[in-house]
Coordinates of C-alpha atoms in Angstrom, one line a residue:
Chain A
M1 CA 79.7 41.4 44.5
L2 CA 80.3 41.8 40.8
P3 CA 79.8 38.2 39.7
W4 CA 76.5 38.1 41.6
L5 CA 75.3 41.2 39.9
T6 CA 76.4 40.0 36.6
A7 CA 74.5 36.7 37.1
L8 CA 71.4 38.6 38.2
M9 CA 71.5 40.9 35.3
L10 CA 71.9 38.1 32.8
A11 CA 69.0 36.3 34.3
L12 CA 66.8 39.3 34.3
L13 CA 67.8 40.3 30.8
A14 CA 67.2 36.8 29.5
Y15 CA 63.8 36.6 31.1
G16 CA 62.9 40.2 30.0
L17 CA 64.0 39.6 26.4
Y18 CA 62.3 36.2 26.2
G19 CA 59.1 37.6 27.8
G20 CA 59.2 40.7 25.7
L21 CA 60.1 39.2 22.3
V22 CA 58.4 35.8 22.5
L23 CA 55.8 35.6 25.3
A24 CA 54.1 39.0 25.1
P25 CA 51.2 39.2 22.6
A26 CA 51.7 41.3 19.5
D27 CA 50.2 44.7 19.7
Y28 CA 46.8 45.0 18.0
Q29 CA 47.9 48.1 16.0
Q30 CA 51.6 47.9 15.7
G31 CA 52.1 44.2 15.4
D32 CA 55.6 43.1 16.3
S33 CA 57.3 46.4 15.9
F34 CA 56.2 47.5 19.3
R35 CA 58.7 45.0 20.8
I36 CA 61.5 47.6 20.5
I37 CA 60.0 49.3 23.6
Y38 CA 61.6 46.6 25.7
V39 CA 64.9 48.3 24.9
H40 CA 63.7 51.7 24.2
V41 CA 61.7 52.6 27.2
P42 CA 64.1 51.2 29.9
A43 CA 66.9 53.1 28.1
A44 CA 65.0 56.3 28.2
W45 CA 64.2 55.8 31.9
M46 CA 67.8 55.1 32.6
S47 CA 69.0 58.2 30.7
M48 CA 67.0 60.4 33.1
F49 CA 67.7 58.3 36.2
I50 CA 71.5 58.4 35.6
Y51 CA 71.4 62.1 35.1
M52 CA 69.8 62.5 38.5
M53 CA 72.4 60.1 40.0
M54 CA 75.1 62.1 38.5
A55 CA 73.8 65.4 39.7
V56 CA 73.0 64.1 43.2
S57 CA 76.4 62.5 43.7
G58 CA 78.0 65.6 42.2
A59 CA 76.3 67.7 44.8
I60 CA 77.4 65.3 47.6
G61 CA 80.9 65.6 46.3
L62 CA 80.7 69.4 46.1
I63 CA 79.3 69.9 49.6
W64 CA 81.0 67.3 51.7
H65 CA 84.1 66.8 49.5
I66 CA 83.7 63.1 49.3
K67 CA 86.1 61.8 46.7
L68 CA 84.1 58.7 45.9
A69 CA 80.9 60.7 45.2
E70 CA 82.9 62.8 42.7
I71 CA 84.0 59.6 41.0
V72 CA 80.5 58.1 40.9
S73 CA 79.3 61.4 39.4
I74 CA 81.8 61.5 36.6
C75 CA 81.7 57.8 35.9
S76 CA 77.9 57.9 35.4
A77 CA 78.2 60.4 32.6
P78 CA 79.4 58.2 29.8
I79 CA 76.9 55.4 30.8
G80 CA 74.1 57.9 30.8
A81 CA 75.1 59.3 27.5
S82 CA 75.1 55.8 25.9
F83 CA 71.7 55.1 27.3
T84 CA 70.4 58.4 25.9
L85 CA 71.9 57.6 22.5
L86 CA 70.4 54.1 22.7
A87 CA 67.0 55.5 23.4
L88 CA 67.3 57.9 20.5
I89 CA 68.5 55.3 18.1
T90 CA 65.9 52.7 19.0
G91 CA 63.2 55.4 19.0
S92 CA 64.0 56.4 15.5
L93 CA 64.2 52.8 14.3
W94 CA 60.7 52.4 15.7
G95 CA 59.6 55.7 14.3
K96 CA 60.5 54.8 10.7
P97 CA 57.9 52.0 10.3
M98 CA 55.4 53.6 12.7
W99 CA 55.4 57.3 11.9
G100 CA 57.0 56.9 8.5
T101 CA 59.9 59.1 9.4
W102 CA 63.1 58.8 11.3
W103 CA 62.7 61.9 13.3
V104 CA 59.9 64.2 14.4
W105 CA 60.4 67.4 16.2
D106 CA 58.3 66.2 19.0
A107 CA 58.6 67.3 22.6
R108 CA 60.0 64.0 23.9
L109 CA 62.5 63.5 21.1
T110 CA 63.7 67.0 21.3
S111 CA 64.2 67.0 25.1
E112 CA 65.9 63.7 24.9
L113 CA 68.3 65.1 22.3
I114 CA 69.0 68.1 24.5
L115 CA 69.7 65.7 27.4
L116 CA 72.3 64.0 25.2
F117 CA 73.9 67.4 24.6
L118 CA 74.0 68.0 28.4
Y119 CA 75.8 64.7 28.9
L120 CA 78.2 65.5 26.1
G121 CA 78.9 68.9 27.7
V122 CA 79.6 67.2 31.1
I123 CA 82.0 64.7 29.5
G124 CA 83.7 67.4 27.4
L125 CA 84.2 69.7 30.4
Y126 CA 85.6 66.9 32.5
N127 CA 88.1 66.0 29.8
A128 CA 89.1 69.6 29.2
I129 CA 90.3 70.2 32.8
E130 CA 93.6 68.6 33.7
D131 CA 93.2 68.3 37.4
N132 CA 90.8 65.6 38.3
R133 CA 89.5 67.1 41.5
T134 CA 88.9 70.5 39.9
A135 CA 87.3 68.8 37.0
S136 CA 84.9 66.9 39.2
R137 CA 83.8 70.0 41.0
A138 CA 83.2 71.8 37.7
V139 CA 81.2 68.9 36.4
A140 CA 79.1 68.9 39.5
I141 CA 78.2 72.5 39.2
L142 CA 77.3 72.0 35.5
A143 CA 75.2 68.9 36.3
L144 CA 73.3 70.8 39.0
V145 CA 72.6 73.7 36.7
G146 CA 71.4 71.1 34.2
V147 CA 69.1 69.6 36.7
V148 CA 67.4 72.9 37.3
N149 CA 67.0 73.1 33.5
I150 CA 65.7 69.7 32.8
P151 CA 62.1 70.2 33.9
I152 CA 62.2 73.6 32.2
I153 CA 63.5 72.2 29.0
H154 CA 61.0 69.3 29.2
Y155 CA 58.0 71.5 29.7
S156 CA 59.0 74.3 27.5
V157 CA 59.6 71.9 24.6
E158 CA 56.3 70.2 25.3
W159 CA 54.5 73.5 25.4
W160 CA 56.2 74.7 22.2
S161 CA 55.3 71.6 20.2
S162 CA 51.7 71.7 21.3
L163 CA 51.6 75.2 19.9
H164 CA 53.3 74.5 16.6
Q165 CA 52.2 71.1 15.6
G166 CA 48.8 69.7 15.0
P167 CA 48.0 66.2 16.4
T168 CA 51.3 64.6 17.2
V169 CA 51.6 60.8 17.4
T170 CA 51.6 60.1 21.1
K171 CA 53.5 57.1 22.2
F172 CA 51.1 55.4 24.4
A173 CA 47.7 56.4 23.3
K174 CA 46.4 53.2 24.8
P175 CA 44.9 53.9 28.2
S176 CA 46.8 51.0 29.8
I177 CA 49.3 48.5 28.7
H178 CA 48.5 44.9 28.9
I179 CA 49.9 43.1 31.9
D180 CA 51.7 40.5 29.7
M181 CA 53.5 43.3 28.0
L182 CA 54.1 45.2 31.2
I183 CA 55.9 42.5 33.2
P184 CA 58.7 41.9 30.7
L185 CA 59.1 45.7 30.4
L186 CA 59.6 46.1 34.1
V187 CA 61.9 43.2 34.3
M188 CA 64.0 44.8 31.5
A189 CA 64.0 48.1 33.4
V190 CA 65.4 46.3 36.5
A191 CA 68.0 44.5 34.3
F192 CA 69.1 47.8 32.8
K193 CA 69.5 49.2 36.4
V194 CA 71.6 46.3 37.4
Y195 CA 73.7 46.7 34.3
Y196 CA 74.2 50.4 35.2
A197 CA 75.3 49.3 38.7
I198 CA 77.8 46.9 37.2
A199 CA 79.2 49.3 34.7
L200 CA 79.4 52.0 37.3
L201 CA 81.3 49.8 39.8
L202 CA 83.8 48.8 37.1
R203 CA 84.3 52.3 35.9
C204 CA 84.6 53.6 39.4
R205 CA 87.2 51.0 40.3
N206 CA 89.2 51.9 37.3
E207 CA 89.0 55.6 38.0
L208 CA 89.8 55.2 41.6
V209 CA 92.9 53.1 40.8
Q210 CA 94.0 55.7 38.3
R211 CA 93.6 58.6 40.6
E212 CA 95.2 57.0 43.6
Q213 CA 98.2 55.6 41.8
G214 CA 101.0 55.1 44.2
A215 CA 98.9 55.4 47.4
R216 CA 100.0 53.0 50.0
W217 CA 96.5 51.4 50.7
L218 CA 96.2 50.7 47.0
D219 CA 99.6 49.0 46.8
E220 CA 98.6 46.8 49.8
I221 CA 95.4 45.7 48.2
L222 CA 97.1 45.0 44.9
E223 CA 99.7 42.9 46.6
E224 CA 97.1 40.9 48.4
K225 CA 95.6 39.9 45.1
Chain B
M1 CA 90.9 101.6 55.3
T2 CA 87.2 101.6 55.1
T3 CA 85.3 99.1 52.9
P4 CA 82.9 100.6 50.4
S5 CA 79.3 99.6 50.8
L6 CA 77.9 96.8 48.7
L7 CA 76.0 99.1 46.4
N8 CA 79.2 101.1 45.9
A9 CA 81.2 98.0 45.1
F10 CA 78.5 96.9 42.6
L11 CA 78.4 100.3 40.9
S12 CA 82.2 100.6 40.7
V13 CA 82.6 97.2 39.1
V14 CA 80.0 98.2 36.5
R15 CA 81.7 101.6 35.9
R16 CA 85.1 100.0 35.6
D17 CA 83.9 97.5 33.0
L18 CA 82.1 100.3 31.0
I19 CA 85.2 102.4 31.1
L20 CA 87.4 99.5 30.0
A21 CA 85.0 98.8 27.1
Y22 CA 84.9 102.5 26.2
R23 CA 88.7 102.4 25.8
H24 CA 88.4 99.5 23.4
R25 CA 85.6 100.9 21.3
A26 CA 86.4 98.8 18.3
E27 CA 85.7 95.6 20.1
L28 CA 82.2 96.7 20.9
I29 CA 81.2 96.6 17.2
N30 CA 82.2 93.0 16.7
P31 CA 79.1 91.2 18.3
L32 CA 76.9 93.7 16.6
A33 CA 78.5 93.2 13.2
F34 CA 78.3 89.4 13.7
F35 CA 74.6 89.6 14.6
V36 CA 73.8 91.6 11.5
M37 CA 75.9 89.4 9.3
V38 CA 74.2 86.2 10.4
V39 CA 70.8 87.7 9.9
T40 CA 71.9 88.9 6.4
L41 CA 73.1 85.4 5.5
F42 CA 69.6 83.9 5.7
P43 CA 67.9 85.8 2.8
L44 CA 71.0 84.9 0.7
A45 CA 70.7 81.2 1.7
V46 CA 66.9 80.6 1.5
G47 CA 66.1 83.1 -1.2
A48 CA 64.4 86.5 -1.2
D49 CA 60.8 85.3 -1.0
V50 CA 59.2 87.9 1.2
E51 CA 56.5 85.7 2.6
L52 CA 58.9 83.0 3.7
L53 CA 61.3 85.5 5.1
R54 CA 58.6 87.3 7.1
R55 CA 57.6 83.9 8.6
I56 CA 61.1 82.8 9.6
A57 CA 62.5 86.3 10.5
P58 CA 61.7 86.3 14.3
G59 CA 63.4 82.9 14.6
V60 CA 66.3 83.9 12.5
I61 CA 66.8 87.1 14.6
W62 CA 66.5 85.2 17.8
V63 CA 69.0 82.5 16.8
A64 CA 71.4 85.2 15.6
A65 CA 71.1 87.0 18.9
L66 CA 71.8 83.8 20.7
L67 CA 74.9 83.1 18.7
A68 CA 76.1 86.7 19.0
S69 CA 75.6 86.5 22.8
L70 CA 77.5 83.2 22.9
L71 CA 80.4 84.7 20.9
S72 CA 80.8 87.7 23.2
M73 CA 80.4 85.7 26.4
D74 CA 83.9 84.4 26.2
A75 CA 85.3 87.9 26.9
L76 CA 83.3 88.2 30.1
F77 CA 85.9 87.0 32.5
R78 CA 88.8 86.4 30.2
S79 CA 90.8 89.6 30.5
D80 CA 90.2 89.9 34.2
F81 CA 91.3 86.3 34.6
E82 CA 94.5 87.0 32.7
D83 CA 95.5 90.2 34.4
G84 CA 94.6 88.9 37.9
S85 CA 91.9 91.4 38.8
L86 CA 89.5 88.5 39.1
E87 CA 91.5 87.1 42.0
L88 CA 91.3 90.5 43.7
M89 CA 87.6 90.5 43.3
V90 CA 87.4 87.1 44.9
M91 CA 89.4 88.4 47.8
T92 CA 87.3 91.5 48.5
P93 CA 85.0 91.3 51.6
H94 CA 82.0 91.6 49.3
P95 CA 80.1 88.5 48.2
L96 CA 81.5 87.4 44.9
S97 CA 78.0 86.7 43.5
V98 CA 77.1 90.4 43.7
L99 CA 80.2 91.4 41.9
V100 CA 79.5 88.7 39.3
L101 CA 76.1 90.2 38.8
A102 CA 77.7 93.6 38.3
K103 CA 80.0 92.2 35.7
V104 CA 77.2 90.5 33.9
S105 CA 75.1 93.6 33.9
A106 CA 77.9 95.6 32.4
H107 CA 78.5 92.9 29.8
W108 CA 74.8 92.9 28.9
L109 CA 74.7 96.7 28.6
L110 CA 77.6 96.4 26.1
S111 CA 76.7 93.3 24.1
G112 CA 73.0 92.7 24.6
M113 CA 71.7 96.2 24.5
P114 CA 73.1 97.1 21.0
L115 CA 71.6 94.0 19.5
I116 CA 68.2 94.9 20.9
L117 CA 68.5 98.5 19.6
I118 CA 69.3 97.4 16.1
T119 CA 66.6 94.7 16.0
P120 CA 63.7 97.0 14.9
L121 CA 65.8 98.0 11.9
L122 CA 66.5 94.4 10.9
A123 CA 62.9 93.4 11.5
A124 CA 61.7 96.2 9.2
M125 CA 64.0 94.9 6.6
F126 CA 62.2 91.6 6.9
D127 CA 58.9 93.4 6.5
I128 CA 57.5 92.3 9.9
E129 CA 54.4 94.2 11.1
S130 CA 55.1 96.9 13.6
D131 CA 53.2 95.3 16.6
V132 CA 55.0 92.1 16.1
I133 CA 58.3 94.0 16.1
G134 CA 57.2 95.4 19.4
I135 CA 56.8 91.9 20.8
L136 CA 60.1 90.8 19.4
F137 CA 61.7 93.8 21.0
I138 CA 60.2 92.9 24.4
T139 CA 61.2 89.3 24.2
L140 CA 64.8 90.3 23.3
F141 CA 64.7 92.7 26.2
L142 CA 63.6 90.0 28.6
G143 CA 65.6 87.2 27.1
T144 CA 69.1 88.4 26.3
P145 CA 69.9 89.2 30.0
V146 CA 68.9 85.5 30.8
L147 CA 71.3 84.4 28.1
S148 CA 74.1 86.5 29.6
L149 CA 73.4 85.2 33.1
I150 CA 73.2 81.6 32.1
G151 CA 76.2 81.9 29.9
A152 CA 78.2 83.4 32.7
I153 CA 78.1 80.1 34.6
A154 CA 79.6 78.2 31.6
V155 CA 82.2 81.0 31.0
A156 CA 83.2 80.8 34.7
L157 CA 83.6 77.0 34.4
T158 CA 85.8 77.3 31.3
V159 CA 87.8 80.5 31.9
G160 CA 90.8 78.6 33.2
L161 CA 91.0 76.5 30.0
R162 CA 93.1 77.5 27.0
K163 CA 90.7 76.0 24.5
G164 CA 87.4 76.9 25.9
G165 CA 85.6 78.2 22.8
V166 CA 83.8 75.2 21.3
L167 CA 83.3 73.6 24.7
L168 CA 81.6 76.8 25.9
A169 CA 79.1 76.4 23.0
I170 CA 78.3 72.8 23.9
L171 CA 77.8 73.7 27.6
V172 CA 75.7 76.8 27.0
L173 CA 73.4 76.0 24.0
P174 CA 71.3 73.3 25.7
L175 CA 70.7 75.7 28.6
Y176 CA 69.6 78.4 26.2
V177 CA 66.8 76.3 24.7
P178 CA 63.9 77.3 27.1
V179 CA 64.6 81.1 26.4
L180 CA 64.6 80.5 22.7
I181 CA 61.4 78.4 22.8
F182 CA 59.4 80.9 24.8
A183 CA 60.7 83.9 22.9
S184 CA 59.9 82.5 19.4
G185 CA 56.6 81.2 20.8
A186 CA 55.6 84.6 21.9
V187 CA 56.6 86.2 18.5
D188 CA 54.8 83.5 16.6
A189 CA 51.7 83.9 18.7
A190 CA 51.8 87.7 18.1
A191 CA 52.2 87.2 14.4
A192 CA 49.1 84.9 14.4
G193 CA 47.2 87.5 16.4
L194 CA 47.0 85.5 19.6
P195 CA 47.6 86.9 23.1
V196 CA 51.2 86.7 24.2
S197 CA 51.0 87.7 27.9
G198 CA 51.5 84.1 29.0
Q199 CA 54.8 83.7 27.2
L200 CA 56.0 87.2 28.4
Y201 CA 55.1 86.4 32.0
M202 CA 57.0 83.1 31.7
M203 CA 60.0 85.0 30.3
S204 CA 59.9 87.6 33.0
A205 CA 59.8 84.7 35.6
M206 CA 62.9 83.2 33.9
L207 CA 64.6 86.5 34.0
F208 CA 64.1 87.0 37.7
L209 CA 65.0 83.4 38.5
A210 CA 68.2 83.9 36.5
I211 CA 69.0 87.1 38.3
T212 CA 68.6 85.6 41.7
L213 CA 69.9 82.1 41.1
T214 CA 72.7 82.1 38.5
P215 CA 75.3 84.4 40.4
W216 CA 75.8 81.6 42.9
P217 CA 76.9 78.9 40.6
T218 CA 78.9 81.4 38.6
A219 CA 80.7 82.5 41.8
A220 CA 81.3 78.9 42.8
A221 CA 82.7 78.1 39.4
L222 CA 85.0 81.1 39.4
R223 CA 86.4 80.1 42.8
M224 CA 87.0 76.7 41.4
S225 CA 88.6 78.0 38.2
L226 CA 91.0 80.2 40.3
S227 CA 92.0 77.6 42.8

């Protein structure tokens, strides 16, 4: 399955990048700078999507004790953290020419940063506990608590900013995005999802092989290859 | 042998923790001293401008309270974990979540309460108006138990680890954010002369949610740490 997924991702990525960087018309206000959204927005979407994946598979592992769900949960964390970081970096690269500053204590930025800390906490906790099974369960509990907190963090931060700051630069003040810009964006989002699937499968395979070292079924598969 | 009722079990855990703390009185001072020290550092760092200090004081006090609570959290289950009484608590016929709630209550009485009581004094030193001090007092009263309850989850997750300290901070601080935001929002609104009931209701809601929901993940995490 992996070669197929890789091919699909490359195709989508190529089309998305070409469509986004070349075909889509330049924004009437922002010129060509807006094109970074083709990386930024899908990355931000993925950062939240992967957190949900992590929490849900963590819960499945916690409740039904399915080993594979635990592995999926913990393997998602580094991928999610990198997407979050990517979203933050591209966001501030975009913010410098547009807002004139690298960073604003805006609701979205702050909650994305907190999301990054949540990911780092998950990874740190997993690495701190020796036993893999125990670590997976600990991480699942933490991820679930984090899920309860994400909407709270998001809305509280939004609410707090609106109290403190005057007019903040909103990202998409335009009522709707032009269709020529939208299609490459969606294609990029799908490409990022497929990338996540590939990275997840590779990481899970690695983790599974490491955990099950010396198991008979594993030896049999390895001998076949 | 008869089993004591649930309420009895709850109260005896609280009493036991209070007695234990009373026997180590010196340790009780530490979070309080830390709290006052952190608050004292700010005028030294940003200068003694009264206007500026008055404006940032509620935030400073809240962040200091948050750090002090974080610092004292680590002790919540540590000694019980080391001497094995935590395992006995897990084995009692009573639900572990209720006992956890008892432990957190005792812990809050010992670490959160003194901070709240000393806050008016600190606030007066920063020249905050008295009605704003009242709001600050209420937010601390509603907020610090939430900090203890949320922190308990992370402590339970890391209690089995030898080097849990820094990790604990990374786990807990993102979860503390909403409390901090609403509390400082309420105090700022009060300082600006705006109504604060919305923020206070929100904080009460968080407190009750935390009381009802957090003991379960804490208990689950303790079971996991002990297994």
